[in-house]
Amino acid sequence: MTLAIALAAGAVIGILLGLLGGGGSILAVPVLVFALGLDIDQAIPISLIVVGVASAVGAIPKVRAHLVQWRLAAVFAAAGIPATFIGSALGRLLPQSVVMTGFAAVMIVAGARMLADRGNTGTACSVGDSGINWRRCAPRAIPAGFAVGVLTGLFGVGGGFLIIPALVLMLGIDMQIAIGTSLLIIVANSAAGLISHLGSGVAIDPAITISFSGAAIVASLVAGRFGNRVNTGSLQRWFAYLVFAVAAYILFDTLVLSR
C-alpha cells in the first residue's frame, strides 16, 4: 500500500513538473510526511532526490537548445551550495513542528507568487551585446542564491518558485533562459543539500525513494509532451489553490492536532 501511494503521488508531482516546468516538487515533503508517514528528517532527502533528478532530466533539452546562462547559474550555485549546508544544519536544530510551520509559510509564498501578475522585468543582469554587467548583477544574484540555498537545505524544496522570479523580475533574464538556468541551479543545490542530510546519518527508505522518484520522472517526461496543449495559466492558478489548501492542512495538523 505504501509503495502504491508513493507511485501515485510521484506521478501527480511529475505531471505538475512536466506541465508547469516546476512547482510540483513543493508538494513532495507534505506527501512524504502526511501520506507516507515519514519523519521530516527522512522526507527531506527523498524530496531532494526527486527535485534534483527531475530537474536534471528537464535541464537536458534546455542545455541542448542553448537556453542556459551558465555564468549566472554558477554565481547562484556558488552562493547557494554553502547555504544548503547552513539550512540543513538549522533544520536539525529545530523541532519538526517549527520546520513544518515554516514550510507551510514557504508554500503560501509560492502560491501567492503563482497567482501574482509578473509585471515588468528588471534589468540588472540583462544580457546585451557586451554581456552581463556583473557590477550591477552580482549584488542581487549572490543574496538571492544564498536565500534559495538555505530554503533548499532547510525544507528540501528546489526553490524554482523563487529562482525564476528572481532571474526574470529582479535580474531581467528572458523567461526561457531563466527556466533553463533555474533547473541547473536546482540540481546543484539539491545535490549539496542531499549530501548534507545524508552526511548527518539520516537513513532513507530505498523502495519509497525509487518508486517516488521513478514515477515523478516518467510522468514529467510524458506530461512535458502535452505541455503546449494545456492552458498552463489556468492550471497554475488551480495548482496555487491546491498549495494553499495543503499549507492550511499542515498548519492545522501542526498547530492544532499535534498539541
CSV table of C-alpha atoms in Angstrom, one decimal, residues 43-154:
chain,number,residue,atom,x,y,z
A,43,ALA,CA,11.2,13.2,3.9
A,44,ILE,CA,13.7,16.0,3.0
A,45,PRO,CA,16.5,13.8,1.5
A,46,ILE,CA,13.9,11.9,-0.6
A,47,SER,CA,12.4,15.2,-1.8
A,48,LEU,CA,15.8,16.5,-2.7
A,49,ILE,CA,16.5,13.3,-4.8
A,50,VAL,CA,13.2,13.8,-6.6
A,51,VAL,CA,13.8,17.5,-7.2
A,52,GLY,CA,17.4,17.1,-8.3
A,53,VAL,CA,16.9,14.2,-10.7
A,54,ALA,CA,13.7,15.6,-12.2
A,55,SER,CA,15.4,19.0,-12.7
A,56,ALA,CA,18.5,17.3,-14.3
A,57,VAL,CA,16.3,15.5,-16.7
A,58,GLY,CA,14.4,18.7,-17.5
A,59,ALA,CA,17.6,20.6,-18.0
A,60,ILE,CA,19.0,18.4,-20.8
A,61,PRO,CA,16.8,19.8,-23.6
A,62,LYS,CA,17.4,23.4,-22.3
A,63,VAL,CA,21.1,22.9,-22.5
A,64,ARG,CA,20.9,21.4,-26.0
A,65,ALA,CA,18.8,24.4,-27.1
A,66,HIS,CA,21.4,26.8,-25.5
A,67,LEU,CA,18.7,28.2,-23.2
A,68,VAL,CA,21.1,28.4,-20.2
A,69,GLN,CA,23.1,31.3,-18.8
A,70,TRP,CA,26.0,29.3,-17.4
A,71,ARG,CA,27.9,32.0,-15.6
A,72,LEU,CA,24.8,33.2,-13.8
A,73,ALA,CA,23.9,29.7,-12.8
A,74,ALA,CA,27.5,29.3,-11.4
A,75,VAL,CA,27.1,32.5,-9.3
A,76,PHE,CA,23.8,31.3,-7.9
A,77,ALA,CA,25.2,27.8,-7.2
A,78,ALA,CA,28.4,29.2,-5.6
A,79,ALA,CA,26.2,31.3,-3.2
A,80,GLY,CA,23.6,28.6,-2.7
A,81,ILE,CA,25.7,25.4,-2.2
A,82,PRO,CA,27.3,26.6,1.1
A,83,ALA,CA,23.9,27.9,2.2
A,84,THR,CA,22.3,24.5,1.8
A,85,PHE,CA,24.6,23.1,4.5
A,86,ILE,CA,23.6,26.0,6.7
A,87,GLY,CA,19.9,25.3,6.0
A,88,SER,CA,20.2,21.6,6.7
A,89,ALA,CA,22.2,22.2,9.9
A,90,LEU,CA,19.5,24.7,11.0
A,91,GLY,CA,16.8,22.1,10.3
A,92,ARG,CA,18.4,19.6,12.6
A,93,LEU,CA,18.4,22.0,15.4
A,94,LEU,CA,14.7,22.9,15.1
A,95,PRO,CA,11.7,20.8,16.2
A,96,GLN,CA,9.7,19.2,13.4
A,97,SER,CA,6.7,21.4,14.3
A,98,VAL,CA,8.7,24.5,13.6
A,99,VAL,CA,10.1,23.2,10.4
A,100,MET,CA,6.6,22.2,9.1
A,101,THR,CA,5.2,25.6,10.1
A,102,GLY,CA,8.0,27.3,8.2
A,103,PHE,CA,7.4,25.0,5.3
A,104,ALA,CA,3.7,26.0,5.2
A,105,ALA,CA,4.7,29.6,5.2
A,106,VAL,CA,7.0,29.0,2.2
A,107,MET,CA,4.1,27.2,0.4
A,108,ILE,CA,1.9,30.2,0.9
A,109,VAL,CA,4.6,32.5,-0.6
A,110,ALA,CA,4.9,30.1,-3.5
A,111,GLY,CA,1.1,30.0,-4.1
A,112,ALA,CA,0.9,33.8,-3.9
A,113,ARG,CA,3.8,34.1,-6.4
A,114,MET,CA,1.9,31.7,-8.8
A,115,LEU,CA,-1.2,33.9,-8.7
A,116,ALA,CA,0.7,37.3,-8.9
A,117,ASP,CA,0.9,39.4,-12.0
A,118,ARG,CA,4.5,39.1,-13.3
A,119,GLY,CA,4.6,42.8,-14.3
A,120,ASN,CA,7.7,44.4,-15.8
A,121,THR,CA,11.1,42.7,-15.8
A,122,GLY,CA,14.2,44.0,-14.2
A,123,THR,CA,17.4,44.9,-16.0
A,124,ALA,CA,20.2,44.3,-13.5
A,125,CYS,CA,21.6,41.2,-15.3
A,126,SER,CA,20.0,41.7,-18.8
A,127,VAL,CA,22.4,40.5,-21.5
A,128,GLY,CA,23.2,42.8,-24.3
A,129,ASP,CA,26.0,42.8,-26.9
A,130,SER,CA,28.5,43.4,-24.2
A,131,GLY,CA,27.3,40.6,-21.9
A,132,ILE,CA,26.3,40.8,-18.2
A,133,ASN,CA,27.1,43.8,-16.2
A,134,TRP,CA,28.4,42.0,-13.1
A,135,ARG,CA,28.9,45.2,-11.1
A,136,ARG,CA,25.1,45.6,-11.2
A,137,CYS,CA,24.1,41.9,-11.3
A,138,ALA,CA,26.3,40.3,-8.6
A,139,PRO,CA,24.9,42.4,-5.6
A,140,ARG,CA,21.4,40.9,-6.3
A,141,ALA,CA,22.3,37.5,-7.6
A,142,ILE,CA,24.5,36.5,-4.7
A,143,PRO,CA,22.0,37.2,-1.9
A,144,ALA,CA,19.2,35.6,-4.0
A,145,GLY,CA,21.3,32.5,-4.5
A,146,PHE,CA,22.1,32.3,-0.8
A,147,ALA,CA,18.5,32.6,0.2
A,148,VAL,CA,17.4,29.8,-2.2
A,149,GLY,CA,20.2,27.6,-0.8
A,150,VAL,CA,19.1,28.0,2.7
A,151,LEU,CA,15.5,27.1,1.8
A,152,THR,CA,16.7,24.0,-0.2
A,153,GLY,CA,18.7,22.7,2.8
A,154,LEU,CA,16.0,23.5,5.4
